[in-house]
Coordinates of C-alpha atoms in Angstrom, one line a residue:
M138 CA 6.7 6.1 43.6
A139 CA 5.7 5.2 40.1
F140 CA 8.7 6.9 38.5
F141 CA 12.0 8.6 39.2
F142 CA 12.3 12.0 37.4
R143 CA 16.0 12.1 36.5
P144 CA 17.0 14.0 33.3
K145 CA 20.1 12.9 31.5
L146 CA 21.5 16.4 32.1
V147 CA 22.1 15.5 35.8
D148 CA 24.3 12.5 34.9
S149 CA 26.1 14.3 32.1
L150 CA 27.3 17.1 34.4
K151 CA 28.9 14.8 36.9
A152 CA 32.1 14.3 34.9
Y153 CA 31.7 17.3 32.7
S154 CA 35.0 18.9 31.3
R155 CA 36.0 22.2 29.7
E156 CA 36.8 20.3 26.5
Q157 CA 33.3 18.9 26.4
L158 CA 31.8 22.3 27.0
G159 CA 33.6 23.7 24.0
A160 CA 32.5 20.8 21.8
D161 CA 28.9 21.1 23.0
I162 CA 28.9 24.9 22.3
A163 CA 30.2 24.3 18.8
A164 CA 27.7 21.6 18.2
G165 CA 24.9 23.7 19.6
L166 CA 25.8 26.7 17.3
T167 CA 25.9 24.4 14.3
V168 CA 22.5 22.8 15.1
G169 CA 21.0 26.2 15.7
V170 CA 22.1 27.3 12.1
V171 CA 20.6 24.0 10.7
A172 CA 17.3 24.5 12.7
L173 CA 16.8 28.1 11.6
P174 CA 15.4 27.5 8.1
L175 CA 13.7 24.2 9.1
A176 CA 11.8 25.8 11.9
M177 CA 10.4 28.6 9.8
A178 CA 9.6 26.2 6.9
F179 CA 7.8 23.7 9.1
A180 CA 5.6 26.4 10.6
I181 CA 4.7 28.0 7.2
A182 CA 3.9 24.6 5.7
S183 CA 1.7 23.9 8.8
G184 CA -0.4 27.0 8.1
L185 CA 1.3 29.1 10.9
K186 CA 3.5 32.1 10.9
P187 CA 7.2 31.4 10.6
E188 CA 7.9 32.6 14.2
A189 CA 5.7 29.8 15.5
G190 CA 8.4 27.4 14.4
L191 CA 11.2 29.5 15.8
F192 CA 9.5 29.8 19.2
T193 CA 8.9 26.0 19.3
A194 CA 12.6 25.3 18.5
I195 CA 13.6 27.8 21.2
I196 CA 11.2 26.9 24.1
A197 CA 10.6 23.2 23.4
G198 CA 14.1 22.6 22.2
F199 CA 15.5 24.0 25.5
I200 CA 13.0 22.0 27.7
I201 CA 13.5 18.7 25.9
S202 CA 17.3 18.9 26.2
A203 CA 17.2 20.1 29.8
L204 CA 14.7 17.5 31.0
G205 CA 15.0 14.7 28.4
G206 CA 16.1 11.1 28.8
S207 CA 18.6 11.3 25.9
K208 CA 22.0 13.0 26.0
V209 CA 22.0 14.3 22.4
Q210 CA 18.4 14.5 21.2
I211 CA 17.4 17.8 19.7
G212 CA 13.7 18.7 20.0
G213 CA 11.6 21.1 18.0
P214 CA 9.1 21.3 15.2
A215 CA 9.2 18.3 12.9
G216 CA 8.1 17.6 9.4
A217 CA 5.9 14.8 10.5
F218 CA 3.6 17.3 12.3
I219 CA 3.0 19.4 9.2
V220 CA 0.0 17.5 7.9
I221 CA -1.5 17.1 11.3
V222 CA -1.2 20.7 12.4
Y223 CA -2.5 22.0 9.1
G224 CA -5.5 19.7 9.3
I225 CA -6.3 20.8 12.9
L226 CA -5.9 24.5 12.0
E227 CA -8.3 24.2 9.0
R228 CA -10.9 22.2 10.9
Y229 CA -10.7 23.5 14.5
G230 CA -8.8 26.8 14.4
L231 CA -5.7 28.1 16.3
A232 CA -7.2 28.2 19.8
N233 CA -8.1 24.5 19.5
L234 CA -4.7 23.7 18.2
I235 CA -3.2 25.2 21.4
I236 CA -5.6 23.1 23.5
A237 CA -4.9 19.9 21.6
T238 CA -1.1 20.4 21.8
A239 CA -1.2 21.1 25.5
A240 CA -3.5 18.1 26.2
S241 CA -1.2 15.9 24.2
G242 CA 1.6 17.2 26.4
V243 CA -0.3 16.0 29.5
L244 CA -0.8 12.6 28.0
L245 CA 2.8 12.3 27.0
F246 CA 3.8 13.1 30.6
I247 CA 1.4 10.6 32.0
M248 CA 2.7 7.9 29.6
G249 CA 6.2 8.5 30.9
L250 CA 4.9 8.7 34.5
L251 CA 3.3 5.2 34.1
K252 CA 6.5 3.8 32.4
L253 CA 4.8 3.2 29.0
G254 CA 7.8 4.4 27.0
T255 CA 8.8 0.8 26.0
L256 CA 5.3 0.1 24.6
I257 CA 6.1 2.3 21.6
R258 CA 8.5 -0.4 20.4
F259 CA 5.5 -2.7 19.9
I260 CA 4.3 -0.7 16.9
P261 CA 5.2 -2.8 13.9
V262 CA 7.9 -1.5 11.5
A263 CA 5.4 -1.8 8.6
V264 CA 3.1 0.7 10.3
V265 CA 6.0 3.2 11.0
I266 CA 7.3 3.0 7.5
G267 CA 3.9 3.3 6.0
F268 CA 2.8 6.5 7.7
T269 CA 6.3 8.0 7.5
N270 CA 6.4 7.6 3.7
G271 CA 2.8 8.8 3.6
I272 CA 3.6 12.0 5.5
A273 CA 6.6 12.6 3.3
V274 CA 4.4 12.5 0.2
L275 CA 1.9 14.9 1.8
I276 CA 4.7 17.3 2.7
M277 CA 6.0 17.4 -0.8
L278 CA 2.5 17.8 -2.2
S279 CA 1.8 20.7 0.2
Q280 CA 4.9 22.5 -0.9
A281 CA 4.0 22.3 -4.6
K282 CA 2.1 25.6 -4.3
D283 CA 5.2 27.7 -3.2
F284 CA 7.6 25.6 -5.3
L285 CA 5.6 26.4 -8.5
G286 CA 4.6 29.9 -7.4
L287 CA 0.9 29.1 -7.6
K288 CA -1.7 31.5 -6.2
V289 CA -3.9 29.4 -3.9
S290 CA -6.0 31.4 -1.4
N291 CA -6.9 28.5 0.8
M292 CA -5.1 25.2 0.5
P293 CA -7.3 22.2 1.7
A294 CA -5.9 19.7 4.1
D295 CA -7.1 16.5 2.4
F296 CA -5.3 14.8 -0.4
F297 CA -7.9 15.1 -3.1
G298 CA -8.7 18.7 -2.1
I299 CA -5.0 19.6 -2.4
L300 CA -4.9 18.0 -5.9
R301 CA -8.0 19.9 -6.9
A302 CA -6.7 23.2 -5.6
L303 CA -3.3 22.8 -7.3
S304 CA -5.0 21.8 -10.6
D305 CA -7.3 24.9 -10.4
A306 CA -4.3 27.2 -9.7
L307 CA -2.0 25.9 -12.5
P308 CA -2.8 28.9 -14.7
S309 CA -1.1 31.1 -12.1
F310 CA 2.2 29.2 -12.5
Q311 CA 5.2 31.6 -12.0
P312 CA 8.4 30.5 -13.8
T313 CA 10.5 32.8 -11.7
S314 CA 9.5 31.1 -8.4
F315 CA 9.8 27.7 -9.9
A316 CA 13.3 28.5 -11.2
L317 CA 14.4 29.8 -7.8
A318 CA 12.9 26.8 -6.0
L319 CA 14.5 24.3 -8.4
G320 CA 17.8 26.0 -8.2
S321 CA 17.7 26.0 -4.4
L322 CA 16.8 22.3 -4.4
L323 CA 19.7 21.4 -6.8
L324 CA 22.1 23.5 -4.7
I325 CA 21.1 21.6 -1.5
V326 CA 21.5 18.2 -3.2
V327 CA 24.9 19.1 -4.7
W328 CA 26.1 20.7 -1.5
Q329 CA 25.1 17.8 0.6
R330 CA 26.7 15.2 -1.7
T331 CA 29.9 17.2 -2.1
F332 CA 30.5 18.4 1.4
A333 CA 28.6 15.9 3.6
A334 CA 31.0 14.5 6.2
R335 CA 31.9 10.8 5.6
P336 CA 34.0 8.4 7.7
S337 CA 36.7 8.3 5.0
Q338 CA 37.0 12.1 5.1
T339 CA 38.0 12.5 8.7
Q340 CA 41.4 13.9 7.6
A341 CA 39.9 16.5 5.3
S342 CA 41.5 19.9 4.9
G343 CA 40.5 22.8 7.2
L344 CA 38.4 24.5 4.5
R345 CA 36.6 21.3 3.7
R346 CA 35.9 20.7 7.4
T347 CA 34.4 24.1 7.6
L348 CA 32.2 23.5 4.6
Q349 CA 31.1 20.2 6.0
V350 CA 29.7 22.0 9.0
I351 CA 27.6 24.4 7.0
P352 CA 24.3 22.7 6.0
G353 CA 23.1 22.9 2.4
S354 CA 19.8 24.3 3.5
I355 CA 21.5 27.5 4.9
V356 CA 23.6 27.9 1.8
A357 CA 20.5 27.6 -0.4
L358 CA 18.6 30.0 1.8
V359 CA 21.3 32.7 1.7
V360 CA 21.9 32.3 -2.0
A361 CA 18.2 32.4 -2.9
T362 CA 17.7 35.4 -0.8
L363 CA 20.6 37.3 -2.3
V364 CA 19.6 36.4 -5.8
A365 CA 16.0 37.4 -5.3
Q366 CA 17.0 40.7 -3.7
S367 CA 19.8 41.7 -6.2
L368 CA 17.6 40.9 -9.2
S369 CA 14.4 42.2 -7.6
L370 CA 12.6 39.0 -8.5
P371 CA 8.8 39.1 -8.3
V372 CA 8.6 36.2 -5.7
E373 CA 6.7 36.0 -2.5
T374 CA 8.8 36.4 0.7
I375 CA 8.3 36.0 4.4
G376 CA 7.9 39.7 4.7
S377 CA 5.3 40.0 1.9
K378 CA 3.3 37.1 3.2
F379 CA 3.6 37.4 7.0
G380 CA 4.9 40.9 7.6
G381 CA 8.2 39.7 9.0
I382 CA 9.2 38.0 12.2
P383 CA 9.0 39.7 15.7
S384 CA 12.3 40.3 17.4
A385 CA 11.1 39.2 20.8
L386 CA 9.5 36.1 22.4
P387 CA 5.7 36.2 22.6
S388 CA 3.8 36.7 25.9
F389 CA 1.7 34.0 27.5
V390 CA -1.7 33.4 25.8
W391 CA -4.6 31.5 27.4
P392 CA -7.1 30.3 24.7
E393 CA -10.8 29.9 25.3
F394 CA -11.4 26.5 26.8
S395 CA -14.4 24.3 27.3
L396 CA -14.9 20.6 28.1
E397 CA -17.0 20.3 24.9
A398 CA -14.1 21.5 22.8
L399 CA -11.9 18.9 24.5
K400 CA -14.3 16.1 23.6
N401 CA -14.3 17.2 19.9
L402 CA -10.5 17.3 19.9
S403 CA -10.0 13.7 21.1
M404 CA -8.8 12.4 17.8
P405 CA -6.3 15.3 17.1
I406 CA -5.0 14.9 20.7
F407 CA -4.5 11.2 20.2
T408 CA -2.8 11.8 16.9
I409 CA -0.3 14.4 18.2
T410 CA 0.4 12.2 21.3
L411 CA 1.0 9.1 19.3
L412 CA 3.1 10.7 16.6
G413 CA 5.1 12.7 19.2
A414 CA 5.9 9.6 21.2
I415 CA 6.9 7.5 18.2
E416 CA 9.0 10.2 16.6
S417 CA 10.9 11.2 19.8
L418 CA 11.6 7.6 20.9
L419 CA 12.6 6.4 17.4
C420 CA 15.0 9.4 17.2
A421 CA 16.4 8.6 20.7
R422 CA 17.1 5.0 19.6
I423 CA 18.9 6.2 16.5
A424 CA 21.0 8.6 18.7
D425 CA 21.8 5.7 21.1
G426 CA 23.4 3.9 18.2
L427 CA 25.5 6.9 17.2
I428 CA 27.0 7.6 20.6
G429 CA 26.9 4.1 22.2
D430 CA 24.5 5.2 25.0
R431 CA 21.0 4.1 26.1
H432 CA 18.3 6.7 26.6
N433 CA 15.5 6.6 29.2
P434 CA 12.3 6.4 27.2
N435 CA 10.0 7.3 30.2
Q436 CA 12.1 10.3 31.1
E437 CA 12.1 11.4 27.4
L438 CA 8.3 11.1 27.2
M439 CA 7.9 13.2 30.4
A440 CA 10.2 15.9 28.9
Q441 CA 8.3 15.8 25.6
G442 CA 5.1 16.2 27.7
V443 CA 6.4 19.3 29.5
A444 CA 7.6 20.9 26.3
N445 CA 4.3 20.3 24.5
F446 CA 2.3 21.6 27.4
V447 CA 4.3 24.8 27.8
T448 CA 5.2 25.7 24.2
P449 CA 1.7 26.3 22.7
F450 CA 0.8 29.0 25.2
F451 CA 3.8 31.0 23.9
G452 CA 2.9 30.8 20.3
G453 CA 4.5 27.5 19.5
M454 CA 3.4 24.3 17.8
P455 CA 3.7 20.5 18.6
A456 CA 7.3 19.5 19.2
T457 CA 9.2 16.2 19.2
G458 CA 12.6 14.7 18.7
T459 CA 14.1 15.5 15.3
I460 CA 16.3 13.0 13.6
A461 CA 18.2 15.3 11.2
R462 CA 19.1 17.9 13.9
T463 CA 20.0 15.1 16.3
V464 CA 22.4 13.5 13.8
T465 CA 23.9 16.9 13.1
N466 CA 24.4 17.4 16.8
V467 CA 26.3 14.1 17.1
K468 CA 28.4 14.6 14.1
S469 CA 29.3 18.1 15.3
G470 CA 30.7 16.7 18.6
G471 CA 27.7 17.2 20.9
R472 CA 27.7 14.6 23.7
S473 CA 25.5 16.1 26.4
P474 CA 22.2 18.0 26.7
V475 CA 24.1 21.2 26.9
A476 CA 24.5 21.2 23.1
G477 CA 20.7 21.1 22.7
M478 CA 20.3 23.9 25.2
V479 CA 22.9 26.0 23.3
H480 CA 21.1 25.3 20.0
A481 CA 17.9 26.8 21.6
L482 CA 19.8 29.9 22.9
T483 CA 21.4 30.3 19.5
L484 CA 18.0 30.6 17.9
L485 CA 16.9 33.0 20.6
V486 CA 19.8 35.3 19.7
V487 CA 18.9 35.1 16.0
V488 CA 15.4 36.1 16.8
W489 CA 16.6 39.1 18.8
V490 CA 19.3 40.3 16.4
A491 CA 18.6 39.0 12.9
A492 CA 14.8 38.8 12.7
P493 CA 14.5 41.7 10.2
L494 CA 16.7 39.9 7.7
A495 CA 14.2 37.0 7.5
N496 CA 11.7 39.4 5.7
H497 CA 13.6 38.9 2.5
V498 CA 13.7 35.0 2.5
P499 CA 11.7 33.7 -0.5
L500 CA 9.0 31.2 0.2
A501 CA 10.2 29.2 -2.9
A502 CA 13.5 28.6 -1.1
L503 CA 11.8 27.3 2.0
A504 CA 9.6 25.0 -0.2
A505 CA 12.8 23.6 -1.7
I506 CA 14.2 22.9 1.7
L507 CA 11.1 21.1 2.7
M508 CA 11.1 19.1 -0.5
F509 CA 14.6 17.9 0.4
V510 CA 13.6 17.1 4.0
A511 CA 10.5 15.2 2.9
W512 CA 12.4 13.1 0.4
N513 CA 15.0 12.2 3.0
M514 CA 12.5 11.3 5.7
G515 CA 10.9 8.7 3.5
E516 CA 12.2 5.2 3.4
W517 CA 11.5 4.7 -0.3
H518 CA 13.6 1.5 -0.5
A519 CA 10.9 -0.2 1.6
F520 CA 8.7 -0.4 -1.5
S521 CA 11.2 -2.2 -3.6
D522 CA 12.0 -4.5 -0.7
L523 CA 8.4 -5.6 -0.4
K524 CA 8.9 -8.7 -2.5
Q525 CA 11.1 -10.1 0.2
F526 CA 8.2 -10.2 2.7
R527 CA 4.9 -12.1 2.9
A528 CA 1.5 -10.8 2.0
P529 CA 0.4 -9.5 5.5
Y530 CA 3.5 -7.2 5.7
R531 CA 3.0 -5.9 2.2
I532 CA -0.7 -5.3 2.7
T533 CA -0.1 -3.5 6.1
L534 CA 2.6 -1.2 4.8
L535 CA 0.8 -0.3 1.6
A536 CA -2.5 0.2 3.3
V537 CA -1.1 2.4 6.0
F538 CA 0.8 4.4 3.3
L539 CA -2.3 4.9 1.1
L540 CA -4.6 5.6 4.1
T541 CA -2.1 8.2 5.4
V542 CA -2.0 10.0 2.0
M543 CA -5.6 9.7 1.0
V544 CA -7.6 9.6 4.3
D545 CA -6.0 10.4 7.6
L546 CA -3.0 9.5 9.7
T547 CA -5.1 8.4 12.7
V548 CA -7.2 6.0 10.5
A549 CA -4.0 4.7 8.9
V550 CA -2.3 3.9 12.3
E551 CA -5.5 2.4 13.7
F552 CA -5.8 0.1 10.6
G553 CA -2.1 -0.7 10.7
L554 CA -2.3 -1.8 14.4
F555 CA -5.4 -3.8 13.8
A556 CA -3.9 -5.5 10.8
A557 CA -0.7 -6.3 12.7
C558 CA -2.7 -7.7 15.6
V559 CA -4.8 -9.9 13.3
T560 CA -1.7 -11.1 11.6
F561 CA 0.1 -11.9 14.8
I562 CA -2.9 -13.8 16.2
Y563 CA -3.2 -15.8 13.0
R564 CA 0.5 -16.7 13.0
I565 CA 0.7 -17.6 16.7
S566 CA -2.5 -19.8 16.3
N567 CA -0.8 -21.6 13.5
L568 CA 2.3 -22.2 15.6
S569 CA 0.2 -23.6 18.4
R570 CA -0.5 -27.3 17.7
V571 CA -1.4 -30.6 19.4
E572 CA -0.3 -34.1 18.5
Q573 CA -1.9 -37.3 19.7
L574 CA 0.7 -39.7 21.2
S575 CA 0.7 -43.3 20.0
P576 CA 2.2 -46.5 21.5
V577 CA 5.4 -45.7 19.6
D578 CA 5.8 -42.5 21.7
T579 CA 5.5 -44.3 25.0
Q580 CA 5.5 -48.0 26.0
A581 CA 3.0 -47.2 28.8
L582 CA 0.2 -46.9 26.3
I583 CA 0.7 -50.4 24.9
G584 CA -2.4 -52.5 25.6
Q585 CA -4.5 -49.4 26.4
D586 CA -5.5 -48.7 22.8
G587 CA -8.9 -47.2 22.6
R588 CA -9.1 -46.7 26.4
I589 CA -6.5 -44.0 27.0
S590 CA -5.6 -41.1 24.8
A591 CA -2.6 -38.8 25.3
Y592 CA -2.0 -35.4 23.7
R593 CA 1.0 -33.2 23.7
F594 CA 0.5 -29.4 23.2
Y595 CA 2.9 -26.9 21.8
G596 CA 3.0 -23.1 21.6
A597 CA 0.4 -21.0 23.3
L598 CA -3.1 -22.0 24.3
F599 CA -5.0 -18.7 23.8
F600 CA -8.3 -17.6 22.3
G601 CA -7.0 -18.2 18.8
A602 CA -6.1 -21.8 19.5
V603 CA -8.9 -23.1 21.7
K604 CA -10.1 -25.2 18.8
L605 CA -7.2 -27.6 19.6
V606 CA -8.9 -28.4 23.0
E607 CA -12.4 -28.4 21.6
A608 CA -11.4 -31.0 19.0
I609 CA -10.5 -33.5 21.8
E610 CA -14.1 -33.4 23.1
D611 CA -15.3 -35.1 19.9
H612 CA -12.9 -38.1 20.4
L613 CA -12.9 -39.0 24.1
P614 CA -11.6 -42.5 25.0
Q615 CA -13.3 -44.9 27.4
K616 CA -11.1 -44.4 30.4
A617 CA -8.8 -41.4 30.5
V618 CA -7.4 -38.4 28.7
I619 CA -3.9 -37.2 29.4
L620 CA -2.8 -33.7 28.4
D621 CA 0.9 -33.0 28.4
L622 CA 1.3 -29.2 28.6
K623 CA 5.0 -29.0 29.3
N624 CA 5.6 -27.3 25.9
I625 CA 2.9 -24.7 26.4
I626 CA 4.4 -21.3 27.2
Y627 CA 1.2 -19.3 27.8
I628 CA -2.4 -19.9 28.6
D629 CA -5.0 -17.1 28.6
S630 CA -8.4 -17.0 30.1
S631 CA -10.0 -18.4 27.0
G632 CA -7.6 -21.3 26.9
A633 CA -8.2 -22.0 30.6
D634 CA -12.0 -21.8 30.0
A635 CA -11.6 -24.4 27.1
L636 CA -9.7 -26.7 29.5
M637 CA -12.4 -26.3 32.1
A638 CA -15.1 -27.1 29.6
L639 CA -13.2 -30.2 28.6
A640 CA -12.9 -31.3 32.3
Q641 CA -16.6 -30.9 32.7
V642 CA -17.4 -33.0 29.6
C643 CA -15.0 -35.6 30.9
Q644 CA -16.8 -35.7 34.3
K645 CA -20.2 -36.2 32.6
R646 CA -18.9 -39.1 30.6
Q647 CA -16.9 -40.5 33.5
V648 CA -13.6 -40.2 31.7
R649 CA -10.6 -39.2 33.8
L650 CA -8.7 -36.0 32.8
L651 CA -5.0 -35.8 33.8
I652 CA -3.0 -32.7 33.1
C653 CA 0.8 -32.6 33.5
G654 CA 3.8 -30.5 32.8
L655 CA 2.3 -27.1 33.7
N656 CA 5.0 -24.3 33.7
H657 CA 4.9 -21.2 35.8
Q658 CA 2.3 -19.0 33.9
P659 CA 0.0 -21.9 32.9
M660 CA 0.1 -23.2 36.5
D661 CA -0.7 -19.7 37.8
I662 CA -3.8 -19.2 35.6
A663 CA -4.9 -22.8 36.3
K664 CA -5.0 -22.0 40.0
R665 CA -6.7 -18.6 39.5
T666 CA -9.4 -19.9 37.2
G667 CA -10.2 -22.9 39.4
L668 CA -9.1 -25.5 36.8
L669 CA -7.0 -27.4 39.4
D670 CA -10.0 -27.7 41.7
L671 CA -12.2 -28.9 38.8
V672 CA -9.7 -31.6 37.8
G673 CA -9.5 -32.8 41.3
K674 CA -6.5 -33.5 43.6
D675 CA -6.9 -37.2 43.2
C676 CA -6.5 -37.0 39.5
Q677 CA -3.3 -34.9 39.5
P678 CA 0.1 -36.5 39.0
D679 CA 3.2 -34.7 40.0
W680 CA 2.8 -31.4 38.0
G681 CA 5.9 -30.6 36.0
T682 CA 7.3 -34.1 35.6
G683 CA 5.8 -34.5 32.2
L684 CA 3.8 -37.2 30.5
E685 CA 5.7 -40.2 31.8
T686 CA 4.7 -39.4 35.4
A687 CA 1.1 -39.1 34.4
L688 CA 1.1 -42.5 32.6
S689 CA 2.5 -44.2 35.7
S690 CA -0.2 -42.7 37.9
E691 CA -2.1 -45.2 40.0
N692 CA -5.3 -43.6 38.7
L693 CA -4.8 -45.5 35.5

């Protein structure tokens, strides 16, 4: 069997206690309160109705916690998907967004099924930082409309289109919306800096501990709503823009589907899949460090796949692991998937009971919350730290950042991976080297000058380093060539082919070729490619004993 489907919930319940249940319920309630404004804000910024974010947090959040490979990861809509979802909606429409999200869920499940979870770690940090910062910039730019109270009938998805639309809408600037958004943002910043829990404040008073649990986003949302209502401010609200939030979960919806549509959605599907896998596994790794546990990346991918396959058919959007809510869960005492399930149920109760209250929430306050989220998701210090790194790292990070902002996330990631591969190949080829041994290196070569040449290889003999073997062909001695490969850790098919070509040239010129010191992988590929047969059994010293054995061979 290719996998073993075992959610972390199964292991967590083995030694579950009443005390832990109380802590998980408290953490789940706290995370539910934190997730409420974020879920609505992410959906609105993505071009969807606010309930799409809530439904995603409820359905996907419950599934990811119940089936996931992390004890404390909280799933739901994420800021990283805002730009992607908005672009898909504008270009392909809502029905195709459902198809793309569901298809990405299938791919995520297959990735977990095939145990590809660890491959995500091979994505270079420069690529991750580049597109994360780029997405943060695009989120802040997309919120400028509601933050400034601008009247934009149709906001484009591309960078230059957004700038053009905002520029054209500047005459509609509303000082009231701007003041409300700015005040909300300042309140969030001040609240977080004043009441955010710190290790040194573990003995804080009861009131302070209570205030530490309440997130600044909820405080800003409530205050902005009360101010707007009491003063009858002329600002746009969820009710005036979307007609409110339904107080029940949506029914199952099956979109129009065709294979042709699936072909056209290949890039959106790839983007959602890649971003969902990266975000969820990075978040799970951060959670591991907070609780001292180790997540199962393949199980996590399968849970993400199930969530993303199911959720869009019930009015949801793409979901993944969310760092801010996961950290909140850990800090609030959550230590099992039960906390994440309680968080989803909390949001469900809010939808059933308090949905009408959301009608009065100003969009300017939600824009302020997203501005704060976007600023915190970006790793801005990475730009000032660039001077510590070499040119390839700088170029990769900056190129991915600029391509994400100005072109497309998929193009940015593709370029980043390509640049990282080229850089890696170049550096490994430079680390691979060969040195010609002289009589000083071994007494066995004394008196054989000009008749025998010996070379010692280091590093990896792959397609980027075959020139090292090809150079030997131009300086063949009269009698024999000895290649010491005991310091070679890897040979690929191109390297083996170069060695075979050298052996053939040696045969034509009647020069013996002796190869010694092959380790496990080089020996294996030498057998499979026929190199050993080509060199000939009579020309082989005891493989693995090194150069000295080769020099003492009777063949010389």
